PDB file of C-alpha atoms in Angstrom:
ATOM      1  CA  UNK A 260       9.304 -10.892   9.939  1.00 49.00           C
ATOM      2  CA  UNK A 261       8.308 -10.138   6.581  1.00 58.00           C
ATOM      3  CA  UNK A 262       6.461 -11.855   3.853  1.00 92.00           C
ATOM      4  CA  UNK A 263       6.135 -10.504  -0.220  1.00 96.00           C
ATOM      5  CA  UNK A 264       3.247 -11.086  -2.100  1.00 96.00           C
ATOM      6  CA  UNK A 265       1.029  -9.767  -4.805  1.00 97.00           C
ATOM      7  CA  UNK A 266      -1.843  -7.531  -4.520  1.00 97.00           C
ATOM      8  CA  UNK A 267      -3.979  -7.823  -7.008  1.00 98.00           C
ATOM      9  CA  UNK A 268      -5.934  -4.276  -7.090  1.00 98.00           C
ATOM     10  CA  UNK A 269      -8.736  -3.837  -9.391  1.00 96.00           C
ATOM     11  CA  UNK A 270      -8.952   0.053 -10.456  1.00 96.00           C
ATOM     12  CA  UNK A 271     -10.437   1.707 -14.306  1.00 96.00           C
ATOM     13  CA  UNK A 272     -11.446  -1.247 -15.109  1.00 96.00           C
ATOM     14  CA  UNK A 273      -8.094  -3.364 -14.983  1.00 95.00           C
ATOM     15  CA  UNK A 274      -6.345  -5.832 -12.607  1.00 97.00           C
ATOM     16  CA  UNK A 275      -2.882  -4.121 -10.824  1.00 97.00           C
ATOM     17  CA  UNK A 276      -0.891  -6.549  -9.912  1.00 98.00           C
ATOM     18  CA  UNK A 277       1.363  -5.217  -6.951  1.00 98.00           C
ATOM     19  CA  UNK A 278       4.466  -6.365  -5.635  1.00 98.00           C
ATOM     20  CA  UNK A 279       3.964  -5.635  -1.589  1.00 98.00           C
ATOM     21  CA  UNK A 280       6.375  -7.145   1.711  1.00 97.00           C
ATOM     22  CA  UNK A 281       4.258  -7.321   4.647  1.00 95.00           C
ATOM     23  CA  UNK A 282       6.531  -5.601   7.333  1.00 95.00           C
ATOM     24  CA  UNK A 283       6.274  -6.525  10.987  1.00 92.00           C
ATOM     25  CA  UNK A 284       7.969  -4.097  13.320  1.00 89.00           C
ATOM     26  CA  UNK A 285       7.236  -4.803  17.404  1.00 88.00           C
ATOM     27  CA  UNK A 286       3.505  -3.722  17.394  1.00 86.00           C
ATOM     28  CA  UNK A 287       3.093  -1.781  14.517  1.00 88.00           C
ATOM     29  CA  UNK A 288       2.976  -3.515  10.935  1.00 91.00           C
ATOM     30  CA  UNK A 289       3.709  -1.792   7.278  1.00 95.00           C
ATOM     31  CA  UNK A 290       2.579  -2.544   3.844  1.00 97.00           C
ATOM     32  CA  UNK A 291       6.272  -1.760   1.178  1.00 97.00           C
ATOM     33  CA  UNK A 292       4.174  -1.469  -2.205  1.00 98.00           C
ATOM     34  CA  UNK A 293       5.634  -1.317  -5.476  1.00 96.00           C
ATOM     35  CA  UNK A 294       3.507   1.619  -7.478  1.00 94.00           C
ATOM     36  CA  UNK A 295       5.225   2.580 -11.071  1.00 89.00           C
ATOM     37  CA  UNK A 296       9.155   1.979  -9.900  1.00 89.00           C
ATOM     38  CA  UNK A 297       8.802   3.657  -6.785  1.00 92.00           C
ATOM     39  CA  UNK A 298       7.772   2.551  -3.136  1.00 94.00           C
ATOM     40  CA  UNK A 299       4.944   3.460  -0.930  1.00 96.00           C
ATOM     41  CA  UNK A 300       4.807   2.463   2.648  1.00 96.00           C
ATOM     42  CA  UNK A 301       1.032   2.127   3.833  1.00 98.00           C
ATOM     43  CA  UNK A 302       0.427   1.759   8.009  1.00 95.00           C
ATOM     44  CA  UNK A 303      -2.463   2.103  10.414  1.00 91.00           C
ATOM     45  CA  UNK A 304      -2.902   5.465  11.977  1.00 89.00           C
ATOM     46  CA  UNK A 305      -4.180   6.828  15.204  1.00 88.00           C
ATOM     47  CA  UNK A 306      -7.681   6.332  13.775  1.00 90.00           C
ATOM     48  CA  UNK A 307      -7.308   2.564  12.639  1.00 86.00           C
ATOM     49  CA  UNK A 308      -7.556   4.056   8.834  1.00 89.00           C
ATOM     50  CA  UNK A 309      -3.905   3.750   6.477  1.00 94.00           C
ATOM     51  CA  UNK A 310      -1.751   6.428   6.214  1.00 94.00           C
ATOM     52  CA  UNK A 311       0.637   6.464   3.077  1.00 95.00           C
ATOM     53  CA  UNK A 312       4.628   7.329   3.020  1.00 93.00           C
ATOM     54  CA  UNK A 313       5.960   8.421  -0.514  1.00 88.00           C
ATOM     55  CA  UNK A 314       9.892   7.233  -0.188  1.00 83.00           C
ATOM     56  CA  UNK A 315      10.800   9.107  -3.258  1.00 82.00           C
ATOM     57  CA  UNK A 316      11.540  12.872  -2.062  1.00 74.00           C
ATOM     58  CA  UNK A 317      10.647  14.103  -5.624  1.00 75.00           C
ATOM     59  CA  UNK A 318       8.692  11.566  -7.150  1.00 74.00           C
ATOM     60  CA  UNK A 319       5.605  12.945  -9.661  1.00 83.00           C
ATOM     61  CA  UNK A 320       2.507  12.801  -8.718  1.00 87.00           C
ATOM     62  CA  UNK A 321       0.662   9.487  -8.074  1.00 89.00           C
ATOM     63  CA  UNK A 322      -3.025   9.004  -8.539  1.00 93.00           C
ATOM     64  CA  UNK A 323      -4.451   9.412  -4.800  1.00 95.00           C
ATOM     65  CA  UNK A 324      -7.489   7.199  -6.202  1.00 97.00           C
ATOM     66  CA  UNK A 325      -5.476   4.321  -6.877  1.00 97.00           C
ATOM     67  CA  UNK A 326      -3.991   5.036  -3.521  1.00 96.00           C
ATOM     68  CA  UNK A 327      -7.839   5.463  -2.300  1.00 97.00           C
ATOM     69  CA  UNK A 328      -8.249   1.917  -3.963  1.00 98.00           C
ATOM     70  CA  UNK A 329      -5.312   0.017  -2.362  1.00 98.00           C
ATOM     71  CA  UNK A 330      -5.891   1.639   0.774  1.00 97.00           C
ATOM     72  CA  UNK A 331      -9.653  -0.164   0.734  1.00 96.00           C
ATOM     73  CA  UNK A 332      -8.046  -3.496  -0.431  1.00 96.00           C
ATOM     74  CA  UNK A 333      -5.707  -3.541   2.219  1.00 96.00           C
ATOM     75  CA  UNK A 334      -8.999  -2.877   4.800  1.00 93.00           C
ATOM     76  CA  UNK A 335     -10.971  -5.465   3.332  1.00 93.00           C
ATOM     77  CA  UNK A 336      -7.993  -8.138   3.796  1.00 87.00           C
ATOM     78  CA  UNK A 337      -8.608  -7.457   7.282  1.00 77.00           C
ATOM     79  CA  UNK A 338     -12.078  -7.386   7.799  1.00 61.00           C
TER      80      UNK A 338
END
């Protein structure tokens, strides 16, 4: 099963408006987000925080507090 949407994000002061697929796989489920042309697969670790997978083997750096921020989105959907 999987289902797109958009996550809005708010981060500096503007809006990000993410394309995401929610990705069901047996027991385990994945967040496929859309960050400046490139994809970024965010799952729940052994600790029940996210853990994030770069797909793009040389990709340049991302900012790891808008990470931070979508990472605490994605938490508060669930809480």
């Amino acid at each position: 099963m999987d289902d797109s949407f958009i996550l809005t994000v708010p981060y500096n002061g503007k809006n990000y408006e993410l394309n995401t697929k929610f990705i069901r796989l047996g027991f385990i489920y994945q967040f496929h987000i859309g960050i400046e042309g490139r994809t970024f697969i965010f799952e729940r670790d052994e600790e029940h925080g996210y853990r994030v997978i770069d797909t793009a083997a040389n990709g340049k750096e991302i900012d790891k507090s808008l990470l931070k921020a979508i990472v605490d989105k994605l938490s508060s959907l669930q809480d």
